[in-house]
Every structure is written in structure tokens, then in C-alpha cells.
């Protein structure tokens, strides 16, 4: 049997759905057997990640498109709805010099904003400027979905298999159990 490598951040994408219903895969299907193997390997990876010392640096590029909800106008003549044109109401791009250091279970994250919407910057200790999605310690995101502890709180399902740069890739859907109330990844 050919040994397969699983690289969380490159070869496997997790489709995170905030719907509160549960889906169960057929426990006898080949996909279910593969899924169990993948999830066990992911849990082992997360355990290593949780206990590792890291010095991680990268250039973080963020493209943000914000679509606003249609407006509801109420007047004495009744309710009218205005619809979105389908175009983003705001587009922003940010480029950060990102650094994450983890030593003895303490995490320090820092950013230098080097470009904002095409304009050069040099803003040290910059805060994340995204308007809709915020995150901290994103490198540990897999731990909040795939660690042994969190596996019990989600229903997982293989939804697609494909190749990415010559490597086999599995797309897994993770749906929170109905009783799970969280807005964090880690």
C-alpha cells in the first residue's frame, strides 16, 4: 500500500460550514474508512503542532471583498427592498510581514503592514485591518477543527477528491454539532 502524506495547509482544505444540522456518512462506505484514517492522522499532526516550538515567518497576503446585505426600506407606502448589484461594496488588499513565535506554550504574533491597497507602508506592530474576518494564531487553525479533542464536536464528510499540483487532495466538510456554539478556530 502506498504511503500517503497529509499536509494540512496545502493538500487538504476544510470546508467549514456554520449550519447547525448534522450529516452522517454511511459507516460502511470506503470514504468513511478513508475519512477515519485521515482524521486520526490529522489528530496526530495537531498534537505535534500543539506541543511544538515554532519560529514562523512569511509574507501574508490578504484580499478582502465585502458584499453588503440588501437594504430594506420601510415607508408609509410599504416595504421596499433594494438589492445588491452583485459587486463588492468594498475591496481591500493587505500585505503583512507576519511572524509567529511559540516557545514553551507561549505564543507571540506580530505583523508589519508593508502594503495597503497597493500603497507601500511600513507600519510596525500593525493590527489586522480586515473588516469582516479576524483571526489570531491562524497557524494553529487545524487544532480547532482536527485535534483529538475537537473531533467529537463536528460531523466530517469527504465531499470531493482531486489532484493539486500532482498530489492527491481530499476536501472534507466539517459541520458543527447542533449544540456547539463557538466562533473560534483555535
Short mmCIF file of C-alpha atoms in Angstrom, two decimals:
data_model
loop_
_atom_site.label_atom_id
_atom_site.label_comp_id
_atom_site.label_asym_id
_atom_site.label_seq_id
_atom_site.Cartn_x
_atom_site.Cartn_y
_atom_site.Cartn_z
CA UNK A 1 0.00 0.00 0.00
CA UNK A 2 1.35 3.37 -0.99
CA UNK A 3 2.09 5.65 1.95
CA UNK A 4 0.23 8.94 1.67
CA UNK A 5 1.32 12.22 3.17
CA UNK A 6 -1.17 14.63 4.55
CA UNK A 7 -0.17 18.28 4.61
CA UNK A 8 -2.95 20.19 6.33
CA UNK A 9 -2.34 23.64 4.93
CA UNK A 10 -1.59 22.64 1.33
CA UNK A 11 -3.10 19.31 0.39
CA UNK A 12 -6.27 19.29 2.39
CA UNK A 13 -8.87 22.02 2.52
CA UNK A 14 -11.50 22.04 5.19
CA UNK A 15 -14.83 23.45 4.15
CA UNK A 16 -16.20 24.92 7.36
CA UNK A 17 -19.94 25.32 7.40
CA UNK A 18 -21.78 27.23 10.11
CA UNK A 19 -25.01 25.38 9.50
CA UNK A 20 -26.30 23.72 12.64
CA UNK A 21 -27.56 20.46 11.19
CA UNK A 22 -25.67 17.18 11.31
CA UNK A 23 -24.89 14.86 8.44
CA UNK A 24 -23.67 11.34 8.94
CA UNK A 25 -21.75 9.43 6.28
CA UNK A 26 -22.55 5.78 5.63
CA UNK A 27 -20.32 3.98 8.15
CA UNK A 28 -19.62 1.14 5.69
CA UNK A 29 -18.54 3.29 2.74
CA UNK A 30 -14.92 3.36 1.51
CA UNK A 31 -14.97 7.13 2.00
CA UNK A 32 -15.85 6.63 5.68
CA UNK A 33 -12.88 4.30 6.20
CA UNK A 34 -10.57 6.79 4.47
CA UNK A 35 -12.07 9.63 6.49
CA UNK A 36 -11.39 7.86 9.78
CA UNK A 37 -7.76 7.25 8.75
CA UNK A 38 -7.33 10.87 7.65
CA UNK A 39 -8.88 12.24 10.84
CA UNK A 40 -6.62 10.04 13.01
CA UNK A 41 -3.56 11.33 11.12
CA UNK A 42 -4.81 14.89 11.43
CA UNK A 43 -5.28 14.47 15.18
CA UNK A 44 -1.68 13.21 15.49
CA UNK A 45 -0.46 16.18 13.43
CA UNK A 46 -2.43 18.58 15.65
CA UNK A 47 -0.91 17.01 18.77
CA UNK A 48 2.58 17.63 17.37
CA UNK A 49 1.64 21.16 16.34
CA UNK A 50 0.18 21.90 19.78
CA UNK A 51 3.39 20.85 21.51
CA UNK A 52 5.97 22.22 19.11
CA UNK A 53 8.24 25.22 19.41
CA UNK A 54 7.89 27.39 16.31
CA UNK A 55 9.58 30.31 14.68
CA UNK A 56 7.42 31.03 11.64
CA UNK A 57 7.74 33.98 9.26
CA UNK A 58 6.01 34.66 5.97
CA UNK A 59 4.54 37.33 3.75
CA UNK A 60 0.81 37.30 4.43
CA UNK A 61 -1.33 38.50 1.51
CA UNK A 62 -4.98 39.18 2.19
CA UNK A 63 -7.64 40.06 -0.38
CA UNK A 64 -10.91 41.11 1.19
CA UNK A 65 -14.16 41.64 -0.72
CA UNK A 66 -17.17 42.79 1.28
CA UNK A 67 -20.69 42.30 -0.03
CA UNK A 68 -23.34 44.12 1.95
CA UNK A 69 -26.81 42.72 2.53
CA UNK A 70 -29.68 44.23 0.54
CA UNK A 71 -31.19 47.22 2.30
CA UNK A 72 -34.78 47.19 3.44
CA UNK A 73 -36.61 50.49 3.10
CA UNK A 74 -39.81 50.94 5.03
CA UNK A 75 -42.13 53.79 4.15
CA UNK A 76 -45.79 54.64 4.56
CA UNK A 77 -46.32 53.01 1.14
CA UNK A 78 -45.00 49.64 2.31
CA UNK A 79 -41.72 47.80 2.48
CA UNK A 80 -39.33 48.01 -0.46
CA UNK A 81 -36.17 46.03 -0.90
CA UNK A 82 -33.11 47.26 -2.71
CA UNK A 83 -30.88 44.54 -4.00
CA UNK A 84 -27.14 44.33 -4.22
CA UNK A 85 -25.69 44.69 -7.70
CA UNK A 86 -23.56 41.59 -7.14
CA UNK A 87 -20.43 43.71 -6.98
CA UNK A 88 -18.45 44.04 -3.80
CA UNK A 89 -19.16 47.19 -1.82
CA UNK A 90 -15.54 47.27 -0.67
CA UNK A 91 -12.31 45.66 -1.85
CA UNK A 92 -9.15 45.77 0.21
CA UNK A 93 -5.75 44.18 -0.12
CA UNK A 94 -3.19 43.97 2.64
CA UNK A 95 0.35 42.63 2.65
CA UNK A 96 1.95 41.94 6.01
CA UNK A 97 5.34 40.69 7.11
CA UNK A 98 3.98 38.10 9.54
CA UNK A 99 5.83 36.43 12.41
CA UNK A 100 4.64 33.85 14.90
CA UNK A 101 6.89 32.58 17.68
CA UNK A 102 5.85 29.81 20.02
CA UNK A 103 8.15 28.89 22.85
CA UNK A 104 7.19 26.91 25.95
CA UNK A 105 3.46 27.17 25.13
CA UNK A 106 3.56 30.96 24.88
CA UNK A 107 2.60 32.44 21.52
CA UNK A 108 3.71 35.82 20.22
CA UNK A 109 2.31 37.02 16.91
CA UNK A 110 3.36 40.22 15.15
CA UNK A 111 2.75 41.92 11.84
CA UNK A 112 4.31 44.74 9.89
CA UNK A 113 1.92 46.22 7.33
CA UNK A 114 4.04 46.64 4.20
CA UNK A 115 1.30 47.39 1.66
CA UNK A 116 -2.33 48.51 1.82
CA UNK A 117 -4.48 48.70 -1.32
CA UNK A 118 -1.37 48.96 -3.50
CA UNK A 119 0.28 51.69 -1.42
CA UNK A 120 3.60 50.98 0.29
CA UNK A 121 3.54 51.18 4.08
CA UNK A 122 5.86 50.39 6.96
CA UNK A 123 3.53 50.10 9.94
CA UNK A 124 5.21 48.14 12.72
CA UNK A 125 3.11 46.18 15.24
CA UNK A 126 0.16 46.55 12.88
CA UNK A 127 -3.25 45.24 13.81
CA UNK A 128 -5.10 43.11 11.27
CA UNK A 129 -7.17 45.59 9.23
CA UNK A 130 -9.73 43.23 7.76
CA UNK A 131 -13.29 44.37 8.42
CA UNK A 132 -15.22 41.10 8.41
CA UNK A 133 -12.92 38.20 9.33
CA UNK A 134 -10.45 38.45 12.19
CA UNK A 135 -8.12 35.82 13.48
CA UNK A 136 -5.19 35.26 15.78
CA UNK A 137 -2.69 32.43 15.67
CA UNK A 138 -4.13 31.24 12.35
CA UNK A 139 -1.29 28.77 12.04
CA UNK A 140 -3.00 26.76 14.78
CA UNK A 141 -6.37 26.74 12.98
CA UNK A 142 -6.27 22.99 12.28
CA UNK A 143 -6.13 22.31 16.03
CA UNK A 144 -9.61 23.85 16.49
CA UNK A 145 -11.15 21.51 13.92
CA UNK A 146 -8.99 18.42 13.71
CA UNK A 147 -7.39 17.77 17.09
CA UNK A 148 -8.49 14.70 19.02
CA UNK A 149 -10.41 16.88 21.50
CA UNK A 150 -12.45 18.71 18.82
CA UNK A 151 -13.29 15.67 16.64
CA UNK A 152 -16.26 14.89 18.89
CA UNK A 153 -17.86 18.28 18.22
CA UNK A 154 -18.08 18.07 14.41
CA UNK A 155 -19.52 15.78 11.77
CA UNK A 156 -16.99 15.23 8.98
CA UNK A 157 -17.65 14.11 5.44
CA UNK A 158 -15.46 13.69 2.36
CA UNK A 159 -17.10 15.81 -0.31
CA UNK A 160 -14.51 15.74 -3.07
CA UNK A 161 -11.25 14.14 -4.21
CA UNK A 162 -8.99 15.82 -6.71
CA UNK A 163 -5.37 16.44 -7.64
CA UNK A 164 -3.46 19.58 -6.69
CA UNK A 165 -0.04 20.06 -8.26
CA UNK A 166 0.18 16.32 -8.85
CA UNK A 167 -0.78 15.37 -5.29
CA UNK A 168 -3.97 13.67 -4.18
CA UNK A 169 -6.21 16.01 -2.24
CA UNK A 170 -9.30 15.38 -0.16
CA UNK A 171 -11.85 18.09 0.60
CA UNK A 172 -13.53 17.48 3.93
CA UNK A 173 -16.63 19.22 5.19
CA UNK A 174 -16.73 19.89 8.94
CA UNK A 175 -20.19 20.71 10.29
CA UNK A 176 -20.50 21.67 13.96
CA UNK A 177 -22.85 19.54 16.03
CA UNK A 178 -26.10 21.38 16.84
CA UNK A 179 -25.10 22.01 20.46
CA UNK A 180 -21.70 23.56 19.58
CA UNK A 181 -21.66 27.32 19.97
CA UNK A 182 -18.27 28.73 19.00
CA UNK A 183 -16.82 31.41 16.78
CA UNK A 184 -13.20 30.42 17.05
CA UNK A 185 -10.86 28.14 15.16
CA UNK A 186 -8.34 27.72 17.98
#
